[in-house]
CSV table of C-alpha atoms in Angstrom, one decimal:
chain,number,residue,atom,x,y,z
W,1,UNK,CA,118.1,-1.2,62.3
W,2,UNK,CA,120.5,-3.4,64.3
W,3,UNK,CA,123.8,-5.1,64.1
W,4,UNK,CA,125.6,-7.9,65.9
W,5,UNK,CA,129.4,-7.6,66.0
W,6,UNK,CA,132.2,-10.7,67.2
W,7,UNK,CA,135.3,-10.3,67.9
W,8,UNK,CA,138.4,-12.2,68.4
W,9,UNK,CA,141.3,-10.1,69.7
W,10,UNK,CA,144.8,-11.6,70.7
W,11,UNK,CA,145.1,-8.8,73.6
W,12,UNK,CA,142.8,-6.6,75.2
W,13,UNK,CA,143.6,-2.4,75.6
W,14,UNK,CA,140.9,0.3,76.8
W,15,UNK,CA,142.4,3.8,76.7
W,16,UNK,CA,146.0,2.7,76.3
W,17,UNK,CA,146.2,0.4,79.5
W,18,UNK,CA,146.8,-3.2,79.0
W,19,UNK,CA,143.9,-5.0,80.4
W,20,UNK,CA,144.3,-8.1,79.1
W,21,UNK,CA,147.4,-9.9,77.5
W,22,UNK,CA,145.9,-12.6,76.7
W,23,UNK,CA,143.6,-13.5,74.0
W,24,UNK,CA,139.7,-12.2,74.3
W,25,UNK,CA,136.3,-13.0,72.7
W,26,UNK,CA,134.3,-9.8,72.6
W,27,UNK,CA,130.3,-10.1,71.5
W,28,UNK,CA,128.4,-6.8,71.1
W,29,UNK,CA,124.7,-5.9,69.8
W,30,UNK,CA,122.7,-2.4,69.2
W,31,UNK,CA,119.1,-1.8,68.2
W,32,UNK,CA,119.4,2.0,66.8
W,33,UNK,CA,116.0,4.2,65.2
W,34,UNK,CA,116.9,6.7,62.4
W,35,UNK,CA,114.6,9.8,62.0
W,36,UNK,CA,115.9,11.9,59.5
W,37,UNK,CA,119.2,13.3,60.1
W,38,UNK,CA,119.1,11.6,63.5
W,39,UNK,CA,119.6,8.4,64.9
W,40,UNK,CA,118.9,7.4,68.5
W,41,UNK,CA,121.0,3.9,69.5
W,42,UNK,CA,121.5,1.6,72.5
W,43,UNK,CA,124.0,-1.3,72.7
W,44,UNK,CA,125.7,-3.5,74.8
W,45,UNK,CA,129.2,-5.3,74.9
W,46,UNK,CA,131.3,-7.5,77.0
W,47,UNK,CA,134.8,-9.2,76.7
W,48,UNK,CA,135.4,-12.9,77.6
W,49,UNK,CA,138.8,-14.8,78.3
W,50,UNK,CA,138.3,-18.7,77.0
W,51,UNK,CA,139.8,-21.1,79.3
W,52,UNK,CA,141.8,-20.4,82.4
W,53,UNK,CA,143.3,-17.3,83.2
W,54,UNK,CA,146.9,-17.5,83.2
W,55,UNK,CA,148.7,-16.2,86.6
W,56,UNK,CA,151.7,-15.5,84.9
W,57,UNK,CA,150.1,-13.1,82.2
W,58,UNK,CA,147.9,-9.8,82.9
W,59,UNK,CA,144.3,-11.3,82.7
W,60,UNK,CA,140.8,-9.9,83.5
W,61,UNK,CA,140.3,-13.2,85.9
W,62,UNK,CA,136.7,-14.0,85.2
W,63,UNK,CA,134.1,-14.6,82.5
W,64,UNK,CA,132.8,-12.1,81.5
W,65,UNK,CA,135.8,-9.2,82.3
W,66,UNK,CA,134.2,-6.2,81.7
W,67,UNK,CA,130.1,-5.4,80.8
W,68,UNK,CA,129.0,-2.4,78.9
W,69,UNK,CA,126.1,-0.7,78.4
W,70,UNK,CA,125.2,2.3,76.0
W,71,UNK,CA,123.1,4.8,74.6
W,72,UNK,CA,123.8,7.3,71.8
W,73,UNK,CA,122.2,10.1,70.0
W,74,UNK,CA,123.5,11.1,67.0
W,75,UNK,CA,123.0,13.9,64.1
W,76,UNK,CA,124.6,14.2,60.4
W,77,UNK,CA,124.8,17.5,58.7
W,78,UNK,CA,126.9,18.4,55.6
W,79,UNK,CA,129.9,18.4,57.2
W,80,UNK,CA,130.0,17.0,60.2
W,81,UNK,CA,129.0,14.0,62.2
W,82,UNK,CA,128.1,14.6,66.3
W,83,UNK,CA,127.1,12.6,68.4
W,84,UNK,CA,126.1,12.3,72.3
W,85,UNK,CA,126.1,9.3,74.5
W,86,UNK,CA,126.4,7.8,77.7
W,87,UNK,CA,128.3,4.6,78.9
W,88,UNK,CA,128.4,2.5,82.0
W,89,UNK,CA,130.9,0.0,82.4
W,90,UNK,CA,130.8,-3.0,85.1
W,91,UNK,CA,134.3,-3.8,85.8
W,92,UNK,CA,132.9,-7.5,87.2
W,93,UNK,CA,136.0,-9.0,89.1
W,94,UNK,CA,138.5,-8.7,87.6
W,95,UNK,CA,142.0,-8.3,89.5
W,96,UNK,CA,143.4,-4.9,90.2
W,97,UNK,CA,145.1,-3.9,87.3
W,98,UNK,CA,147.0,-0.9,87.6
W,99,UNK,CA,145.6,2.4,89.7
W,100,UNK,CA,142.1,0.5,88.4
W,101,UNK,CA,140.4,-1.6,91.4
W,102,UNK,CA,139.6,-4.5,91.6
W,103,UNK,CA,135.8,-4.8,89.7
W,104,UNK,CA,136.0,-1.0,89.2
W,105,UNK,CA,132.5,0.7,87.9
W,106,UNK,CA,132.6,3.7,85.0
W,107,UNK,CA,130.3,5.9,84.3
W,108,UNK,CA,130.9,8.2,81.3
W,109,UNK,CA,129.6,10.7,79.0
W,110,UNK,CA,131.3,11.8,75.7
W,111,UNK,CA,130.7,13.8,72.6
W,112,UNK,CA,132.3,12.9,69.8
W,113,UNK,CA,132.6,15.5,66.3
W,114,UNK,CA,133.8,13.5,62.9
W,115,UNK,CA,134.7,16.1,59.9
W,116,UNK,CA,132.6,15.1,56.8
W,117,UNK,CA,133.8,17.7,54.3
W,118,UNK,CA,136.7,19.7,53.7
W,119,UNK,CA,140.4,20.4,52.0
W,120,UNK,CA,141.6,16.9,54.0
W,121,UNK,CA,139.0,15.0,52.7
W,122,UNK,CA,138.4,16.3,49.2
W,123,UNK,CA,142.2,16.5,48.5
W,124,UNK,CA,144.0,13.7,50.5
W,125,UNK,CA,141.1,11.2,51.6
W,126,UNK,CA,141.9,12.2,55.5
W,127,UNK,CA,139.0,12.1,57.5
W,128,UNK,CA,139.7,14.0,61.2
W,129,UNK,CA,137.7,13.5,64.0
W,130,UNK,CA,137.4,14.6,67.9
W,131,UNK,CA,136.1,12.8,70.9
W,132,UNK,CA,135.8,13.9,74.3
W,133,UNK,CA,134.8,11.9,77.6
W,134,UNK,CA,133.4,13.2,80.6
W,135,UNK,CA,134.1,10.1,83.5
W,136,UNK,CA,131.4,10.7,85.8
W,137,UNK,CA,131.5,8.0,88.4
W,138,UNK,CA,134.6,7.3,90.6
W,139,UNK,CA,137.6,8.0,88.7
W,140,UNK,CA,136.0,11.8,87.4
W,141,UNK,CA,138.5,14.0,84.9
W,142,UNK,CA,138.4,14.1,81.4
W,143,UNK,CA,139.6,11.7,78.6
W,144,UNK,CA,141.1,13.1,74.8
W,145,UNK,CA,141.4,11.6,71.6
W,146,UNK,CA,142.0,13.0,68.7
W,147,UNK,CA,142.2,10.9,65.2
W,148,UNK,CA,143.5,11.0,61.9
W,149,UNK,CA,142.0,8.4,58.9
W,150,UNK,CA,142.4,7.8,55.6
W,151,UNK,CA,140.6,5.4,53.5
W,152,UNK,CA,141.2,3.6,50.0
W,153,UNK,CA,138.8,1.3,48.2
W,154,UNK,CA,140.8,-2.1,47.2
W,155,UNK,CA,140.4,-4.0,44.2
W,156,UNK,CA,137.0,-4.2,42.8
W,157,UNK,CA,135.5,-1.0,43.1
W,158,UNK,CA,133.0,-0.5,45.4
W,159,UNK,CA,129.7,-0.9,43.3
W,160,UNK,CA,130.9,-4.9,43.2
W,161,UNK,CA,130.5,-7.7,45.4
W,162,UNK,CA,132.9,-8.9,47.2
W,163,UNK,CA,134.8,-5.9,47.6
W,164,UNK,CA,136.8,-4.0,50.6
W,165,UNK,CA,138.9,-0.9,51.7
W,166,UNK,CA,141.3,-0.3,53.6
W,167,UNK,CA,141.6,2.0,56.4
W,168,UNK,CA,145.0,3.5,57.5
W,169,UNK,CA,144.6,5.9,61.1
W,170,UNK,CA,146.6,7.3,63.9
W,171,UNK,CA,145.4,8.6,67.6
W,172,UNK,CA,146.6,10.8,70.0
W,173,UNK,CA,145.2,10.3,73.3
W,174,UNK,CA,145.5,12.8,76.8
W,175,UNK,CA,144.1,12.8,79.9
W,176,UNK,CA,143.2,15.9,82.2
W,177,UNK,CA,142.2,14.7,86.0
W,178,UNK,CA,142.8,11.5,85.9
W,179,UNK,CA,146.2,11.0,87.1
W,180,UNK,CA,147.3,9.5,90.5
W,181,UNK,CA,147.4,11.8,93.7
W,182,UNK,CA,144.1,13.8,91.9
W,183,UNK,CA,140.5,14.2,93.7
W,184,UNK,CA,139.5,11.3,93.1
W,185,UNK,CA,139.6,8.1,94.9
W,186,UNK,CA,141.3,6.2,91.7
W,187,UNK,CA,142.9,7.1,89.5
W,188,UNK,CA,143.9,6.0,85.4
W,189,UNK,CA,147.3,7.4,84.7
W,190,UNK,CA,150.1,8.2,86.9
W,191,UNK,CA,150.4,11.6,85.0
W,192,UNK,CA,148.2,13.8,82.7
W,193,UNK,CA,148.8,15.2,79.6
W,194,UNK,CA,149.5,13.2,76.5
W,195,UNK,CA,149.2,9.4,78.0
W,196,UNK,CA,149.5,7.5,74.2
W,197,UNK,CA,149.1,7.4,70.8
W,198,UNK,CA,147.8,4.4,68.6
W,199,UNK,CA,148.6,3.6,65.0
W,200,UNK,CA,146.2,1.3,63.0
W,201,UNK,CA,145.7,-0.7,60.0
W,202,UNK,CA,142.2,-2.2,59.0
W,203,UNK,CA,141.0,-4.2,56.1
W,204,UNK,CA,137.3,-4.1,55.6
W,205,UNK,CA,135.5,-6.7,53.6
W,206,UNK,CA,132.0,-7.5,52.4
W,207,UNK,CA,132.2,-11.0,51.0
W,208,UNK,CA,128.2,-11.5,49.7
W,209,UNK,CA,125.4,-9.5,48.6
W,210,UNK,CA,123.0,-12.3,49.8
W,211,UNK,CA,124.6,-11.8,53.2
W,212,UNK,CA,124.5,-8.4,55.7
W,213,UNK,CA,127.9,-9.5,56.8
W,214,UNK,CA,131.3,-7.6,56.5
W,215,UNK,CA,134.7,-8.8,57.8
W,216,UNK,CA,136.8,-6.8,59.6
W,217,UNK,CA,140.9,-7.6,60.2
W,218,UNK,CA,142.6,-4.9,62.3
W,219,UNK,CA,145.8,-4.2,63.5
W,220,UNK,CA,146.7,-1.7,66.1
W,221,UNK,CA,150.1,-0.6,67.7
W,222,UNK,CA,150.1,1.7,71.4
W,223,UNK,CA,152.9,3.5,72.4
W,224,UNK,CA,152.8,4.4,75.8
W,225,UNK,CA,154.4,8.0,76.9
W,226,UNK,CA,156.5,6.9,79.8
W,227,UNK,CA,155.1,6.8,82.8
W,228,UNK,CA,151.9,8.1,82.3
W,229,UNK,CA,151.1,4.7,81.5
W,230,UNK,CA,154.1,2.3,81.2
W,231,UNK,CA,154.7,2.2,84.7
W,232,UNK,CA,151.1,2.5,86.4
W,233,UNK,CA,152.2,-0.3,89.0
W,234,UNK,CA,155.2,-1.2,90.9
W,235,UNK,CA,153.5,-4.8,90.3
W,236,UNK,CA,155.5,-6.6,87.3
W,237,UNK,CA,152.2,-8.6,86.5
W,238,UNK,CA,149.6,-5.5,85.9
W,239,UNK,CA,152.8,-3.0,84.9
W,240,UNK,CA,152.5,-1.9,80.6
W,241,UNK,CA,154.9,-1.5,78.4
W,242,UNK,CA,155.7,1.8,75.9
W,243,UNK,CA,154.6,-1.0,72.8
W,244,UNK,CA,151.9,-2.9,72.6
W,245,UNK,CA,150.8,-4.6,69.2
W,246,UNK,CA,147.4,-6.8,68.9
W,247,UNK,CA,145.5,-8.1,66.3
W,248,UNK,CA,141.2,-7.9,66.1
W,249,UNK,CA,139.2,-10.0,64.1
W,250,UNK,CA,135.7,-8.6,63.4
W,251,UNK,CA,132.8,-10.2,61.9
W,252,UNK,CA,129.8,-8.1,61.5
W,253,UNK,CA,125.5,-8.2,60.7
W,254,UNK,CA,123.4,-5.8,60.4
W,255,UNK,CA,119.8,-5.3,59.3
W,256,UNK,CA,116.9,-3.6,59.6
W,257,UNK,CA,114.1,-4.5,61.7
W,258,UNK,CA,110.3,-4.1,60.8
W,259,UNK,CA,107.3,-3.6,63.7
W,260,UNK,CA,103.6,-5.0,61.8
């Protein structure tokens, strides 16, 4: 299997910092293999700022911003969905932003946990989940979030073409080592502790049988705990603010691929 996702986004935010506010193009592909239970993926993703970066705004400052690569191993049991994976992150040149560098380097591993069964999702549709990352290259400490989902199918149901769902969520987000004046050289957040929360709102549509595509309109809203990450800078063009709101277009393929 495989899948090819495009997005448009009017801002850009990775763990609650602003890193972009201006509008982004963001192309990503994976190749995964499913055995049983398991599935074994690899990916990559990158985020693009069309036409000239504006001084005035917080921008990224080149093309491409950011480079991603990934690999993930994952496992589905009755109840629960783990998985493992590893991610390195090329911060390419972009302007300090921040405690980040300029063209700073990640390296990270995380587990994430999402609860498949249980009294939330029987009774109230509430599907809770866990992740946990490890940052292993300069930064080091660990990064929190823990989520809160519920789903409802819109009109038709499901079994029908076109159809979609909507997906309501909210995430809490802390940050343990990471903070300025820690061990390591840079830092994320002035403070640890809770950093931020997000609240979201997606609509998920698959428009055509004949086609693997689905549609994807989100909306997501941070609110910054002040000043873990509303004042990371003393300078006004990379400092955040306690709300950010941004919009994400997502247009989706995926297949399955065949080896003769």
């Amino acid at each position: 299997m495989a899948g090819v996702d495009v997005t448009f986004a009017t801002r850009y935010v990775w763990r609650g910092l602003l890193r972009s506010d201006v509008p982004v193009f963001q192309p990503a592909a994976w190749i995964g293999v499913a055995r049983g239970r398991y599935l074994l993926s690899a990916g990559a993703w990158s985020t693009f700022e069309p036409g000239e970066p504006d001084a005035a705004e917080i921008s990224l400052a080149s093309d491409p911003g950011e480079i991603e690569a990934w690999f993930e191993l994952a496992a589905r049991s009755s109840h629960v969905d783990a998985s493992l994976g590893f991610i390195a992150r090329d911060g390419r040149h972009a302007r300090p932003l921040g405690h980040l560098p300029p063209g700073f380097d990640t390296r990270e591993l995380r587990v994430r946990a999402v609860l498949r069964d249980g009294a939330l999702r029987r009774s109230l549709h509430l599907t809770p989940s866990a992740l946990v990352a490890w940052d292993v290259g300069e930064i080091g400490g660990r990064y929190y979030e823990a989520d809160l989902e519920y789903a409802a199918t819109l009109i038709p149901e499901p079994r029908a073409v076109p159809f979609a769902t909507l997906f309501l969520g909210v995430t809490a987000a802390w940050s343990d080592g990471m903070a300025a004046g820690g061990a390591a050289r840079h830092a994320y957040f002035t403070e640890d502790g809770l950093t931020h929360w997000e609240a979201r709102a997606l609509v998920s549509m698959v428009p055509s049988a004949k086609l693997p595509l689905a549609l994807h309109l989100l909306r997501r809203d941070r609110f910054a705990r002040d000043p873990a990450v509303r004042r990371v800078s003393t300078d006004p063009l990379a400092r955040s603010r306690t709300h950010v709101g941004w919009w994400e277009l997502t247009a989706s393929v995926r297949g399955s691929l065949s080896v003769r």
